[in-house]
Coordinates of C-alpha atoms in Angstrom, one line a residue:
X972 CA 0.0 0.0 0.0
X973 CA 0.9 3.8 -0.6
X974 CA 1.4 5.2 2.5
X975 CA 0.0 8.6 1.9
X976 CA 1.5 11.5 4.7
X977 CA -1.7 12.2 6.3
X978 CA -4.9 10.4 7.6
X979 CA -7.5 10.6 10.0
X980 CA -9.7 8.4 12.2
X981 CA -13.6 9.0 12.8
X982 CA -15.8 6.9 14.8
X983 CA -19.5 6.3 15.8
X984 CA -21.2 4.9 18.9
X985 CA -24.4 4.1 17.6
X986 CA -27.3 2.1 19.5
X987 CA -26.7 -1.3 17.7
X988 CA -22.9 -1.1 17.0
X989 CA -19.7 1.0 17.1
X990 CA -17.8 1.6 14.2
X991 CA -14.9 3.4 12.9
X992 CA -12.4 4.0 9.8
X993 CA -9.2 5.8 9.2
X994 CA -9.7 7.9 6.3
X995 CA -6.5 8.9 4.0
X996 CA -6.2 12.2 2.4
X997 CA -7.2 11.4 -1.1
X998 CA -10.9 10.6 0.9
X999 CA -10.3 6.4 0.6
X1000 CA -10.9 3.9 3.3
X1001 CA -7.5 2.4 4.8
X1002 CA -9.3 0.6 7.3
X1003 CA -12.7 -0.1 9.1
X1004 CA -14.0 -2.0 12.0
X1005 CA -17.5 -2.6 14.0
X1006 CA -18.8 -4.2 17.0
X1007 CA -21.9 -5.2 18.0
X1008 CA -23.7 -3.4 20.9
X1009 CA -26.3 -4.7 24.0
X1010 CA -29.1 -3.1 24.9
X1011 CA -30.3 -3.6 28.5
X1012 CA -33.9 -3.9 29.7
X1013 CA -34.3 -3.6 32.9
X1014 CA -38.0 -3.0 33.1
X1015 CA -41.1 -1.4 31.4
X1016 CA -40.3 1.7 29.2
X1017 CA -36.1 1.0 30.2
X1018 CA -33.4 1.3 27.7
X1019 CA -30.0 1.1 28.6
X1020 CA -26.9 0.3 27.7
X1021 CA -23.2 -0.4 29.6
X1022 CA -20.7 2.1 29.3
X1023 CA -18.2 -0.2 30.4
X1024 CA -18.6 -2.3 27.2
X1025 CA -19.1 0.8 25.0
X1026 CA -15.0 1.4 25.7
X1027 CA -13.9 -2.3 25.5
X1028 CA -15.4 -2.4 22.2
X1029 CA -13.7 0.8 21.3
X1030 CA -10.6 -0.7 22.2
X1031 CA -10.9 -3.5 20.3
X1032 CA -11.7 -1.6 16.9
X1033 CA -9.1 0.5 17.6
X1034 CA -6.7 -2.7 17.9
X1035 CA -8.5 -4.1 14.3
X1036 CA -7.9 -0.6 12.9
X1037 CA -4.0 -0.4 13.6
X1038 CA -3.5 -4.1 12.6
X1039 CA -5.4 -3.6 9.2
X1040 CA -3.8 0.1 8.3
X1041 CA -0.2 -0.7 9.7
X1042 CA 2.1 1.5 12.1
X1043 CA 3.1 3.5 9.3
X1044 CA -0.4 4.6 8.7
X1045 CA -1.1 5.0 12.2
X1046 CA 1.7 7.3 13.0
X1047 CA 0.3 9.7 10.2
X1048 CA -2.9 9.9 11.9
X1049 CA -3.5 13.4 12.5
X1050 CA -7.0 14.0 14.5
X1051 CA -10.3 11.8 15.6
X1052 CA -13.6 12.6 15.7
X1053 CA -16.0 11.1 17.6
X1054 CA -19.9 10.9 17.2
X1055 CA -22.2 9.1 19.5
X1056 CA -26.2 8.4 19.8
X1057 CA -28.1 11.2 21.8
X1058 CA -29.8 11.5 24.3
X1059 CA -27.7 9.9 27.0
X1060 CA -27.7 10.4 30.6
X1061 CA -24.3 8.6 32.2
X1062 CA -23.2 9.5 35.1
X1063 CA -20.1 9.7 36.6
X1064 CA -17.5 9.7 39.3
X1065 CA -14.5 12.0 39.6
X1066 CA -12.8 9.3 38.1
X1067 CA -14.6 8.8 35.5
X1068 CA -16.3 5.4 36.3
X1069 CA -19.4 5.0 35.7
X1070 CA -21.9 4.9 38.3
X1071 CA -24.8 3.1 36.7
X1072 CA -26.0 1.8 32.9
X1073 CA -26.7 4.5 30.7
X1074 CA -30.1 5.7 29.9
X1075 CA -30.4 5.8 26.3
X1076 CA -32.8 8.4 24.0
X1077 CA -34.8 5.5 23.8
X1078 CA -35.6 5.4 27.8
X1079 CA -39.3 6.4 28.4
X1080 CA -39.6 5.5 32.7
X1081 CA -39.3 9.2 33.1
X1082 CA -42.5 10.4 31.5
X1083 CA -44.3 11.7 34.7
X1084 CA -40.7 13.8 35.6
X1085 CA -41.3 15.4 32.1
X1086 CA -44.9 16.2 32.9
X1087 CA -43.7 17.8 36.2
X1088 CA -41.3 19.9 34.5
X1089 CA -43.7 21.6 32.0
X1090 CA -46.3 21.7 34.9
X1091 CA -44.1 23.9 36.5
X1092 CA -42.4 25.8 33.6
X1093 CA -45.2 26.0 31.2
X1094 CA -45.3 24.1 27.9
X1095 CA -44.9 27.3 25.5
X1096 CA -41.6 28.8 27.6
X1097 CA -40.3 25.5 27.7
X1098 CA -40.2 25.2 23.7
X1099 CA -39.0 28.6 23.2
X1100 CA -36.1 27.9 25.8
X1101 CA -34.8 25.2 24.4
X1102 CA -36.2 25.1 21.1
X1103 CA -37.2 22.3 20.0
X1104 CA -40.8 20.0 21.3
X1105 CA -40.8 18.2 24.9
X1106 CA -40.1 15.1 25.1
X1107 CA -39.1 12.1 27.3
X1108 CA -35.9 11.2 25.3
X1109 CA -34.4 14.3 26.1
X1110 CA -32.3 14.8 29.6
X1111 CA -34.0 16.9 32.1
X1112 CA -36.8 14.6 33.1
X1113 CA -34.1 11.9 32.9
X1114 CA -31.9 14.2 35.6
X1115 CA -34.9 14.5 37.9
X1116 CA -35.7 11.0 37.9
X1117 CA -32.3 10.0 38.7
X1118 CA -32.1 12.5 41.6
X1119 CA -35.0 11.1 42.7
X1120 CA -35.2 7.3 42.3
X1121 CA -31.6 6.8 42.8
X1122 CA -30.3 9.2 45.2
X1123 CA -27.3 7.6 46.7
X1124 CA -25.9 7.3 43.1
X1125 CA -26.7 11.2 42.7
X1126 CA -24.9 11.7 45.7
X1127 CA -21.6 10.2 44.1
X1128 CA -21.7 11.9 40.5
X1129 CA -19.1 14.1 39.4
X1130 CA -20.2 14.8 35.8
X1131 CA -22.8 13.5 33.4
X1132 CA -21.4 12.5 30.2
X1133 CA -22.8 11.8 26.5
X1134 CA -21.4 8.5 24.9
X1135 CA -18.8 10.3 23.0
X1136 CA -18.1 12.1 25.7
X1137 CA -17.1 9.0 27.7
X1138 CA -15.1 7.7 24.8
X1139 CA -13.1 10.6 24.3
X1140 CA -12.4 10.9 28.3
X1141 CA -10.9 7.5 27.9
X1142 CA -8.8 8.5 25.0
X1143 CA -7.8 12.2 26.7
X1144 CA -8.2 12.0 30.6
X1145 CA -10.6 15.2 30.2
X1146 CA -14.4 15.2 30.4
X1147 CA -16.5 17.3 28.0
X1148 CA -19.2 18.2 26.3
X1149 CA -19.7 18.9 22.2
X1150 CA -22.1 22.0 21.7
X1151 CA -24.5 19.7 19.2
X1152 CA -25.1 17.3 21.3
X1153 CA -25.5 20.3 24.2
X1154 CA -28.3 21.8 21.9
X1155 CA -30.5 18.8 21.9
X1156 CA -30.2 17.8 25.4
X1157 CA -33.3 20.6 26.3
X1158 CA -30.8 21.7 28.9
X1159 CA -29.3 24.1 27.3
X1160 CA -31.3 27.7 26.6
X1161 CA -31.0 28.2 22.9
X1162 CA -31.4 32.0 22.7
X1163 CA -28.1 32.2 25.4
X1164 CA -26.3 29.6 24.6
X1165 CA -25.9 28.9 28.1
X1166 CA -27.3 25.6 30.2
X1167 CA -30.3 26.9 31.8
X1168 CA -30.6 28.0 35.2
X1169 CA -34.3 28.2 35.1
X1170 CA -34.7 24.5 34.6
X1171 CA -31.8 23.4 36.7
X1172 CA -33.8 25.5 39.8
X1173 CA -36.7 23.3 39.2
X1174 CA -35.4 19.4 38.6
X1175 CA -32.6 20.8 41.8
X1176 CA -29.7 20.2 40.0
X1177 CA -26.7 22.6 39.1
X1178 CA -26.5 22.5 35.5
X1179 CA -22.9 24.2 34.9
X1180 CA -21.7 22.2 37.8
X1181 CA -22.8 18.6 36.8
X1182 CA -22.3 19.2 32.8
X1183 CA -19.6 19.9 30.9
X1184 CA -18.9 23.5 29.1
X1185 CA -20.3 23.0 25.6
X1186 CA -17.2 22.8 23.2
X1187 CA -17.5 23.5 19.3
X1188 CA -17.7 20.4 17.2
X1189 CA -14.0 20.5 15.6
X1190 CA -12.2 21.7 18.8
X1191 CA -9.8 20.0 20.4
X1192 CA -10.2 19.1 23.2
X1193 CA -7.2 16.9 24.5
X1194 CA -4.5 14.6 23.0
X1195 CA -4.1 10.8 23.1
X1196 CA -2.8 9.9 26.4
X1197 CA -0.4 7.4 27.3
X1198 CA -2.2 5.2 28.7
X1199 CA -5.0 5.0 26.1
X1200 CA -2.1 4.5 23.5
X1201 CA -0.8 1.5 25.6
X1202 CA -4.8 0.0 25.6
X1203 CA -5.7 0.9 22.0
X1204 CA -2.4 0.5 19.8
X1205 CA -3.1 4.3 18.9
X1206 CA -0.2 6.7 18.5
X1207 CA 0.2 9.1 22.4
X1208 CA -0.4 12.7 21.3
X1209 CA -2.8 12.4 18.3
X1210 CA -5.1 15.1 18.5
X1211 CA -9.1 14.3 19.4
X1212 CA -11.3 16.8 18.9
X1213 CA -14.8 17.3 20.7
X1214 CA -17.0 15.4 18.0
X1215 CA -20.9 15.8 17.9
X1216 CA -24.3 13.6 17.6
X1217 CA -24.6 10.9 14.9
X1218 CA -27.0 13.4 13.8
X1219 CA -24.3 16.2 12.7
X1220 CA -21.9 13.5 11.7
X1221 CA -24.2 11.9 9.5
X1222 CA -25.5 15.4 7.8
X1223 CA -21.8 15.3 6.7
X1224 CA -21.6 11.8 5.1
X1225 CA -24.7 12.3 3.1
X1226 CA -23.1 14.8 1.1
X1227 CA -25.5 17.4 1.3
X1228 CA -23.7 20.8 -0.4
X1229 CA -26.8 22.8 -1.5
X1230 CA -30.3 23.7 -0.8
X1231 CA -33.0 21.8 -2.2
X1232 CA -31.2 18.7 -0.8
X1233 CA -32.3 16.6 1.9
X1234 CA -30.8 14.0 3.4
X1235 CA -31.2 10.7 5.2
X1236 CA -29.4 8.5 7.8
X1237 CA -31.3 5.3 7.8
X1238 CA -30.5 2.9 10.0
X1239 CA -31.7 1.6 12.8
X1240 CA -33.6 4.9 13.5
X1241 CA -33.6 7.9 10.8
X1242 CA -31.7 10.8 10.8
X1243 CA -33.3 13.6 8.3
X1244 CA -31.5 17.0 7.4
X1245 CA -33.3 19.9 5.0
X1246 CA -31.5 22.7 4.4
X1247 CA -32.9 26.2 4.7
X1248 CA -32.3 29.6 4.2
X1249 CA -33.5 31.0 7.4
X1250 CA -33.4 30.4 10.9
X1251 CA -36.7 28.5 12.0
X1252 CA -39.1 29.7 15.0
X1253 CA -38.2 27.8 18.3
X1254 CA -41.8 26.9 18.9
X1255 CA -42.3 24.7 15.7
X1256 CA -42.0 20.8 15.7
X1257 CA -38.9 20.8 14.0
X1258 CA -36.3 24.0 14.4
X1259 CA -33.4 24.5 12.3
X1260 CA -30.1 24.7 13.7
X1261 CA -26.5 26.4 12.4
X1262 CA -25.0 24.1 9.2
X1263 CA -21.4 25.2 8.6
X1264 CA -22.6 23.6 4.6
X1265 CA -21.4 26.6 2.0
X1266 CA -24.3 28.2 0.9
X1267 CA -26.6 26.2 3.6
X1268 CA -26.5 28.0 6.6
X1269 CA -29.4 26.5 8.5
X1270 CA -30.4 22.8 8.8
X1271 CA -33.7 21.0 10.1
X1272 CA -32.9 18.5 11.9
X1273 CA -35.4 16.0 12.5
X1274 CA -35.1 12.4 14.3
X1275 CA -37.6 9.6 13.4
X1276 CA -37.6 7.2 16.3
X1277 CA -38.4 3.1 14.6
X1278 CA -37.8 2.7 11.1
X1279 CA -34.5 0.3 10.5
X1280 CA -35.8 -1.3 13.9
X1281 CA -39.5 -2.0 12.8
X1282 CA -38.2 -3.9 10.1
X1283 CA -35.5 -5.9 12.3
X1284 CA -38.4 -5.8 14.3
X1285 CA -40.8 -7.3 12.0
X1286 CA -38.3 -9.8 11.1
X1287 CA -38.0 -11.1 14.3
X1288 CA -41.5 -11.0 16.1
X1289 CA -43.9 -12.4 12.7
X1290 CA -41.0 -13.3 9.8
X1291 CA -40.7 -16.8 11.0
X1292 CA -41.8 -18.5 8.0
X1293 CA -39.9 -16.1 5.4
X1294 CA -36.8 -16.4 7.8
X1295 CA -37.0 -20.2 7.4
X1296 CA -37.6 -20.3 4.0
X1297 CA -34.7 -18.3 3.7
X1298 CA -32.0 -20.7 5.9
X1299 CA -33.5 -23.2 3.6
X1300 CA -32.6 -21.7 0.6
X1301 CA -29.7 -19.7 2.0
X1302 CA -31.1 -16.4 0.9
X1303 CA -30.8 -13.2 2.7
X1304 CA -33.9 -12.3 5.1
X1305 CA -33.9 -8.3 3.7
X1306 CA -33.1 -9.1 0.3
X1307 CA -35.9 -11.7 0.3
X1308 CA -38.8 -9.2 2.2
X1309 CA -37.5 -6.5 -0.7
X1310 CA -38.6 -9.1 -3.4
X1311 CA -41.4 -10.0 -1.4
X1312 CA -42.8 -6.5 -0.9
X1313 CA -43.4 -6.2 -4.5
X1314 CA -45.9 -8.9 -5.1
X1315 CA -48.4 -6.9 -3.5
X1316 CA -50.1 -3.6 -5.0
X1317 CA -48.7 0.1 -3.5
X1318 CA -51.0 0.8 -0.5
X1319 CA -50.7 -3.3 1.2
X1320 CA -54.5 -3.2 -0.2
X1321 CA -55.8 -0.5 2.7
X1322 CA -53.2 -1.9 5.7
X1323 CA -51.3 1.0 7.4
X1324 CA -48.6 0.1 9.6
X1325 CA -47.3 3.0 12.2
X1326 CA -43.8 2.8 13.1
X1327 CA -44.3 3.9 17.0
X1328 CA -42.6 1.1 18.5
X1329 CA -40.8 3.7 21.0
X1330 CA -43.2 6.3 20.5
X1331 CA -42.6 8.9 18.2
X1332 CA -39.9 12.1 17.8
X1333 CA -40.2 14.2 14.9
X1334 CA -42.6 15.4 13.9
X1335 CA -45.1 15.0 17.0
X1336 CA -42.7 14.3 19.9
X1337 CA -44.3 12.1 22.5
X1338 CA -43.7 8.6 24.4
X1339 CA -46.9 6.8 24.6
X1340 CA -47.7 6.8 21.0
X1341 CA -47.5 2.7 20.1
X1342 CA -47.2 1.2 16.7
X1343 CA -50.3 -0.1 15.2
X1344 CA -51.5 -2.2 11.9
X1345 CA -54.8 -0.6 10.8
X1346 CA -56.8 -1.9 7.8
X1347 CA -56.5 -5.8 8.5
X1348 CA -59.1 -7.9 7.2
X1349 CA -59.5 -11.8 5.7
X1350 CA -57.7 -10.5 2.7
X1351 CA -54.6 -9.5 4.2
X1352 CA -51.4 -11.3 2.5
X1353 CA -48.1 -12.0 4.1
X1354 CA -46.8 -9.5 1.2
X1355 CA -49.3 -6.8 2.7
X1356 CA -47.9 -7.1 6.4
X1357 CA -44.0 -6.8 4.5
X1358 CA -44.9 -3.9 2.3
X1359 CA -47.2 -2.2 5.1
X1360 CA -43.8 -1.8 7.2
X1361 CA -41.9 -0.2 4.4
X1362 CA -44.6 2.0 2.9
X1363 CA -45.7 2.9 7.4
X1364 CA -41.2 4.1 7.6
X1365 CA -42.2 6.2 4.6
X1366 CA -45.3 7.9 5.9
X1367 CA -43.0 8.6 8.5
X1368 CA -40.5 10.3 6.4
X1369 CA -43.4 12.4 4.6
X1370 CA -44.6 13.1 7.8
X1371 CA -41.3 14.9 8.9
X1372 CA -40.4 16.9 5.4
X1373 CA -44.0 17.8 5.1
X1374 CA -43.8 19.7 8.5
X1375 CA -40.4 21.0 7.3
X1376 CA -41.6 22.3 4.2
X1377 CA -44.2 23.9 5.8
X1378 CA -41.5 25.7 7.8
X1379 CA -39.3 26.7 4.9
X1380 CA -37.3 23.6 4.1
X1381 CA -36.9 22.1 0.9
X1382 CA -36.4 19.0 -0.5
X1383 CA -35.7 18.4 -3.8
X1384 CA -33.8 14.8 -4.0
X1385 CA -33.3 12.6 -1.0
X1386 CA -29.6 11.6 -0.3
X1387 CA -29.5 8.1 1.7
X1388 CA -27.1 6.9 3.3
X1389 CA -26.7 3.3 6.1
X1390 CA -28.5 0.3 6.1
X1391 CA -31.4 1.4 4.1
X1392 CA -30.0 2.5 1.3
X1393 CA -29.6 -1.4 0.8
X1394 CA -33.0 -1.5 0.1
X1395 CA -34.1 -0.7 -3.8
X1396 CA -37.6 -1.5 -2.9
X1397 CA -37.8 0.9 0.1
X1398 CA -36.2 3.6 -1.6
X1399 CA -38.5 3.2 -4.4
X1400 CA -41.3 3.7 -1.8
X1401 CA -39.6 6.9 -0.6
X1402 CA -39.0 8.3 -3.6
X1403 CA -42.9 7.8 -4.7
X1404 CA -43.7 9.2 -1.4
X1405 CA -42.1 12.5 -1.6
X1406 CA -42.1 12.9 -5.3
X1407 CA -38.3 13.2 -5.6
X1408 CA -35.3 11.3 -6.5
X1409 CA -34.1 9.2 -4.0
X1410 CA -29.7 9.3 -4.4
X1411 CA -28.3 5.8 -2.7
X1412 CA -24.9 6.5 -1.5
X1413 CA -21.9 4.2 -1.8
X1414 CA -21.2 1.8 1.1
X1415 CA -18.0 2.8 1.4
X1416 CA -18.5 6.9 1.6
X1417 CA -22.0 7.3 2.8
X1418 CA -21.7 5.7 6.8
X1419 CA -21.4 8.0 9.5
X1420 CA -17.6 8.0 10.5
X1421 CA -16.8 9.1 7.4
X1422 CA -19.1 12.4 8.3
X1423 CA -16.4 12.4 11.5
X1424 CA -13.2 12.1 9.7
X1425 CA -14.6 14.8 7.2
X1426 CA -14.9 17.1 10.3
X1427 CA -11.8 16.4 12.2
X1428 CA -10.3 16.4 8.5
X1429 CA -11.4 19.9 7.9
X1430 CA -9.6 21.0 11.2
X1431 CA -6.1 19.4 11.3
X1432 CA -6.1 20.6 7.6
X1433 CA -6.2 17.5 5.9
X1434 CA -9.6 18.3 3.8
X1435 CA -8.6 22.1 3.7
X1436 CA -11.6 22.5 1.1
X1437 CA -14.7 20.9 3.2
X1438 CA -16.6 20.9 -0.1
X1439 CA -14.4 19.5 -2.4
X1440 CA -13.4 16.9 0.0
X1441 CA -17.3 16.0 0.0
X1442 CA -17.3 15.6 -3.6
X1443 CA -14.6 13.2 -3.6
X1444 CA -15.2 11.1 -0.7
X1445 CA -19.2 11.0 -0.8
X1446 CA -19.9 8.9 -4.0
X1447 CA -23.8 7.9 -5.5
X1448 CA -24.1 4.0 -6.5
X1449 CA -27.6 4.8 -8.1
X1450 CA -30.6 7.5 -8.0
X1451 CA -34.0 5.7 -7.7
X1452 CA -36.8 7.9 -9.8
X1453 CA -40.2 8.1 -8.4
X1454 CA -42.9 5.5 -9.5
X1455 CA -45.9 7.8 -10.9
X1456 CA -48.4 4.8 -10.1
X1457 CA -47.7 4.4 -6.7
X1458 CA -46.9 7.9 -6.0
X1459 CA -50.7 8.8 -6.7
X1460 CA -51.6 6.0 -4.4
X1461 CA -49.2 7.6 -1.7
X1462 CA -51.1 10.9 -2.5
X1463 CA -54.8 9.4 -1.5
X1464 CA -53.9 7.6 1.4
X1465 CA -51.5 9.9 3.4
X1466 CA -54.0 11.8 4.9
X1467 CA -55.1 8.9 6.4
X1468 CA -51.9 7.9 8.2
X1469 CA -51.9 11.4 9.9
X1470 CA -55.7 12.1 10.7
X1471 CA -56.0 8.3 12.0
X1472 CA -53.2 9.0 14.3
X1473 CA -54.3 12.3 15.4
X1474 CA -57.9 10.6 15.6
X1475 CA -56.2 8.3 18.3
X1476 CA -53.5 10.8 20.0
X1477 CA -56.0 11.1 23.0
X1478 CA -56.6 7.4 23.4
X1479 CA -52.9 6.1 22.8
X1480 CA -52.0 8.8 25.9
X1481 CA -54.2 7.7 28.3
X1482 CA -54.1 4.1 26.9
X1483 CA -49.9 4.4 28.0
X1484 CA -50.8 5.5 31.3
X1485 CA -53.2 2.6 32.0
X1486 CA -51.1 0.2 30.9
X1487 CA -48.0 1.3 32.8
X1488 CA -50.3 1.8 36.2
X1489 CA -50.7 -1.8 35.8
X1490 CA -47.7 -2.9 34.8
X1491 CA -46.6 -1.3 38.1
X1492 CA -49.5 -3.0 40.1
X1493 CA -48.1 -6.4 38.5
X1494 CA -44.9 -5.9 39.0
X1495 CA -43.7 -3.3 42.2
X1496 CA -40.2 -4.1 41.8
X1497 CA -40.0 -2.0 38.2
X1498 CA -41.8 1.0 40.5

């Protein structure tokens, strides 16, 4: 191999595996590595995960990355960047160990702590404080119930950290915080910048004390220490800079360099961007927030909850035939449900599926929202329930760039990038939703560590040019045209998918509470 003189290494902690490249200069992959991650139920509505195994995995992609690229390689590294899932509450000691799993985004035991909070602050101020909707994924309803179900562990924490965060303390020895990930924790107070003292008076907490200063993106923030170059086979000294959410990191390894662009992360949840011209109101369902993108210098940002997962989902919980008819025949499960999906007509013949597994982000923000299948009769095929969950992810989509839209955004072509863009048959669907192309990105340019070695790049002055090294690095495999047929179907039925939901919004609420009083009844020890 050419040893080129400079490289860099980008990374992402995402909820169902970590992965990483080093990236060389001329924007080619030297090496790559993953590793599977848990996730921990301890009871109704629980999501965590173990920080603990979030920096043994590290370490051991770390170890694949410098066997596969070579010392050579490694000792041209010249900056990492680090991205990481969001929201995460970990907290910490004043050594850094971690006091207890990590409540993920994906947590929802802390709904009543949220209600609390906008009891006492008031819905509307909340929203324009932290600009964006309420909701229980986000941290200060996750703070309060900490304090107040685990106090003894309260007692003993130093710092909360993000995921990244906790990564990057074990590379440097120094505990941050990225200003992305800082904006969507509804901690911080959007119109000062500044963690807010109003809403750490009423969950009791000391916001500046317990988290860290919010740190731009690309600075950096410490260096490899010696220690963590002893454990990972990583160079002492290399620079690490503060990284962001695999929200920000992904807008980056979609490509996106004009308006009229959007672009989508889709993987085991979806990660949309739409550029804009102007900022958005605080007080909308989906705000904008700065884009450092030439020529784009706002970006909505929108998160949709279930749509990678309802099909592993799927797979796993009603598949059982299709998955044995594919060990039989040793086909792949997706490849097979792609294939499968088309022998039905667009619409699954009336059956709507809603993706709600976890309740819903963007573009209606709550936690008791619940999947559903609507439309099930006699009829109803195998290939209906298959294509129902593809077409129900894209209803989600519109769902999102409709609001955007609405708010200023456009969206012109859809840029893909992670798992989905496997899928022909779902970005087909996508593309005869939203009556746009749908642009699949290579494997190899379009996953989200290359969106963190394009920003850590950009700052150690290895991709001086952000934009050209974009074009380079971020190539298209194949743009998937809108299916005229199917797109007028997608125009008749949509309204349904959001007037049945809003129709139920009521019922699913209190229908969440009920359940959960009774879960609690049945079992006191998940109280």
């Amino acid at each position: 191999m050419n040893v080129l003189d400079n490289y860099v290494l980008g990374m992402d902690c995402g909820t169902t595996n970590i992965k990483a490249i080093i990236l060389g200069q001329d924007g080619k992959k030297v090496a790559e590595a993953s590793r599977p991650s848990k996730f921990l139920t301890p009871g109704p509505n629980m999501q965590e995960q173990d920080a603990n195994d979030w920096w043994r995995q590290s370490k051991e992609i770390f170890q694949s990355l410098v066997a596969q690229a070579g010392q050579e390689v490694v000792d041209r590294i010249r900056g990492i960047s680090i991205s990481s899932h969001t929201v995460t509450l970990l907290p910490v000691d004043e050594n850094g160990l971690p006091l207890r799993n990590a409540m993920t985004y994906q947590d929802g035991r802390s709904a009543r702590e949220l209600y609390q909070i906008l009891t006492k602050m008031g819905f509307d101020h909340f929203v324009n404080t932290v600009g964006g909707q309420p909701s229980v994924s986000f941290l200060p309803c996750k703070l309060l119930w900490f304090k107040r179900h685990e106090p003894e562990l309260f007692t003993r924490t130093y710092k909360f950290l993000q995921a990244s965060s906790f990564i990057n303390f074990k590379l440097t020895g120094k505990m941050t915080q990225d200003v992305d990930q800082a904006t969507r924790t509804q901690c911080l107070d959007m119109n000062t910048m500044k963690w807010s003292k109003e809403i750490g008076d009423i969950i009791g907490i000391d916001l500046d004390k317990y988290l860290p200063e919010p740190q731009s993106v690309d600075e950096i923030i410490g260096y490899v220490t010696d220690q963590a170059a002893a454990e990972t086979g990583l160079k002492a000294g290399i620079p690490v800079v503060a990284g962001c959410s695999d929200a920000m990191a992904s807008l980056y390894a979609t490509g996106m360099s004009k308006l009229g662009e959007a672009g989508e992360s889709s993987g085991t949840t979806s990660l949309v961007f739409v550029g804009s011209k102007e900022k958005s109101p605080l007080d909308i369902p989906v705000v904008t927030r700065p884009c450092s993108i030439d020529g784009m210098p706002w970006i909505f940002d929108a998160p949709i909850q279930t749509s990678g997962a309802a099909l592993k989902w799927y797979i796993d919980k009603f598949a059982a035939e299709e998955r044995a008819y594919c060990d039989e025949h040793h086909l792949n499960i997706y490849n097979y449900l792609n294939e499968q999906a088309l022998h039905t007509d667009p619409g699954s013949n009336g059956l709507f599926f809603f993706p709600y597994l976890l309740g819903e982000r963007a573009p209606i923000w709550n936690e008791y929202c619940r999947s559903m299948f609507i439309g099930l009769s006699m009829t109803t095929t195998r290939e209906d329930l298959t294509r129902s969950i593809f077409e129900g992810t894209a209803y989600a989509l519109r769902h999102v760039i409709t609001t955007v839209k609405e708010s200023g955004g456009r969206c012109d072509a859809l840029r893909i990038c992670g798992g989905g863009a496997k899928s022909k048959t779902w970005s087909k669907i996508k593309a005869s939703m939203l009556h746009c192309p749908v642009y699949l990105l290579n494997e190899d340019s379009g996953d989200v560590p290359v969106g963190d070695a394009l920003i850590v790049g950009h700052k150690v002055g290895v991709f001086p040019d952000l934009t050209e090294a974009v074009k380079s690095v971020v190539k298209v495999d194949e743009v998937i045209q809108p299916n005229e047929e199917w797109a007028k179907v997608y125009d008749q039925l949509y309204p349904y998918y959001v007037n049945m939901y809003q129709s139920l919004d009521a019922n699913l609420r209190a229908l969440r509470q009920t359940v959960t009083d009774i879960q609690k009844d049945l079992h006191p020890e998940y109280r």
